[in-house]
Short mmCIF file of C-alpha atoms in Angstrom, two decimals:
data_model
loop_
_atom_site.label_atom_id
_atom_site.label_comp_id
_atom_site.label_asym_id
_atom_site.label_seq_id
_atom_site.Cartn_x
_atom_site.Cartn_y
_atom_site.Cartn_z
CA UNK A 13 0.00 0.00 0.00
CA UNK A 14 1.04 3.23 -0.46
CA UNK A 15 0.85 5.56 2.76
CA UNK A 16 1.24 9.15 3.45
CA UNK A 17 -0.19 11.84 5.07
CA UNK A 18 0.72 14.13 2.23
CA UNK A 19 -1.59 12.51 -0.64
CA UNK A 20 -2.88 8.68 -2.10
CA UNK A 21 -1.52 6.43 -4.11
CA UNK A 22 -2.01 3.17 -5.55
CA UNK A 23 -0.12 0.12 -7.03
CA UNK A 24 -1.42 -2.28 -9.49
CA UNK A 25 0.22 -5.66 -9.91
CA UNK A 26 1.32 -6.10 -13.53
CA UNK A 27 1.67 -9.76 -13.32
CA UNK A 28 5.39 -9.81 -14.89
CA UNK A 29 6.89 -9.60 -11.52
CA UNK A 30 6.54 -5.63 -11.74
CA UNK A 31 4.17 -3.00 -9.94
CA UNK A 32 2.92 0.26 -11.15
CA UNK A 33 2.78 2.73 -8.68
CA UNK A 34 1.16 6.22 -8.81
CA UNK A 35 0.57 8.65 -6.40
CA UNK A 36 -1.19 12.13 -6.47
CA UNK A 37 1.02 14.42 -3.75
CA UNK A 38 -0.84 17.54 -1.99
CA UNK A 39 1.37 18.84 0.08
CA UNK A 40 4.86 20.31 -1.63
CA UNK A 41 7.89 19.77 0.35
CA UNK A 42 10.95 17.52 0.77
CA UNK A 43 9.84 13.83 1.52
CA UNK A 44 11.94 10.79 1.63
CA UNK A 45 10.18 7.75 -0.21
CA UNK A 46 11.07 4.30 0.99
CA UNK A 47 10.37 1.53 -1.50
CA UNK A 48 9.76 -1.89 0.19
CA UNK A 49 8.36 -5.42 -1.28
CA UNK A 50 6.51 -7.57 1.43
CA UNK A 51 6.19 -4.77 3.60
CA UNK A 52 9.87 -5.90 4.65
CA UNK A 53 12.64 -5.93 2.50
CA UNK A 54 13.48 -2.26 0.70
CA UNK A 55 14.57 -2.62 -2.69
CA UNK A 56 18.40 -1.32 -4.17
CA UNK A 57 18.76 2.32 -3.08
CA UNK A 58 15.39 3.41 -0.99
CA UNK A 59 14.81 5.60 0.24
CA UNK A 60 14.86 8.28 -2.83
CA UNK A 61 14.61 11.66 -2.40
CA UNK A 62 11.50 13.51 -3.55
CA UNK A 63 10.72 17.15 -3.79
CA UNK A 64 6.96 17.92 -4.41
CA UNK A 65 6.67 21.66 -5.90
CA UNK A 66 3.59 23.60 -5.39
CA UNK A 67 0.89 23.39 -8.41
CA UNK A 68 -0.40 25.70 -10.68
CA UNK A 69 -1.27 29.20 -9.21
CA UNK A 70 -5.40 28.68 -7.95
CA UNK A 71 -6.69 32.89 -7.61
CA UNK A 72 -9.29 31.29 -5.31
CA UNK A 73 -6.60 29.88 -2.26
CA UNK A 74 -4.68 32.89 -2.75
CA UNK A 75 -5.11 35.71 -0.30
CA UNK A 76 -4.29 39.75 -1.30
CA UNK A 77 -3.54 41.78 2.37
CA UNK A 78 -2.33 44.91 3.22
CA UNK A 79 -3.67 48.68 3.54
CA UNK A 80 -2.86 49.35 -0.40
CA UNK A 81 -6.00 47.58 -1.12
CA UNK A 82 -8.40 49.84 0.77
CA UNK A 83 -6.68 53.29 0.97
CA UNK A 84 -4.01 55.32 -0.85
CA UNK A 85 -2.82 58.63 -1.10
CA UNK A 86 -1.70 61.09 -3.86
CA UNK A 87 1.80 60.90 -4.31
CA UNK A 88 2.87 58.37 -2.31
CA UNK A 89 3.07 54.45 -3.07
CA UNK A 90 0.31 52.39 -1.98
CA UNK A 91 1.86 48.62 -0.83
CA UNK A 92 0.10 45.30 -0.23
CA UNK A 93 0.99 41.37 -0.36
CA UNK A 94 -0.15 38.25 -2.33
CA UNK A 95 0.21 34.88 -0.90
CA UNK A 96 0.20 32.79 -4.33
CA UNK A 97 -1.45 29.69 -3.20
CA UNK A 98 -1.82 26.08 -5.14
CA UNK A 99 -5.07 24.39 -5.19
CA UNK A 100 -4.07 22.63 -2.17
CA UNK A 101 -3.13 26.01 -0.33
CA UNK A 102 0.59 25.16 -0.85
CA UNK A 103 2.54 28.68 -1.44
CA UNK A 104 3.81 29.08 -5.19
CA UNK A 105 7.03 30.51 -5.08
CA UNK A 106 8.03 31.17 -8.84
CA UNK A 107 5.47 33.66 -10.51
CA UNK A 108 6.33 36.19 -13.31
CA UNK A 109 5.29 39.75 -13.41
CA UNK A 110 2.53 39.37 -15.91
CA UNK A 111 1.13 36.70 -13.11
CA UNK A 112 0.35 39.66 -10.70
#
């Protein structure tokens, strides 16, 4: 089985002495993945590193805060934040300017 508390998976027995294993992450981070056969026995060099990256930018997790929004004066700059969030509220880190 495939267990995590940052997403699902499942593997599928191919018959040929192989599994196919897939897995749907929803939490981005570092994560170490250890591969084992009979619950028992890990196979040649488990565990592998992972890094999960945020998904695509979701306007409807992500959260605009600051004064800027609500008041401004002549003259002077007007300043607020955006939290770029995933689907899965995970930040996204790597926007361009036309993004914003």
């Amino acid at each position: 089985c495939v267990q995590s508390s940052a997403g699902s998976g499942t593997i599928s027995d191919r018959n040929t002495g192989t599994y196919a294993v897939s897995y749907t992450p929803t939490v981005s981070g570092r994560y170490s993945v250890d591969v084992k056969l009979g619950g028992i026995s890990k196979v040649h060099r488990s565990p592998f590193d992972l890094i999960v990256r945020a998904g695509a930018l979701c306007t409807t997790k992500s959260v605009a805060r600051g004064t800027g929004l609500t008041i401004a004066t002549t003259g002077m700059q007007g300043r607020f934040t955006v939290e770029a969030k995933d689907a899965y509220g995970n930040s996204v880190e790597q926007l361009d300017d036309s993004t914003l």
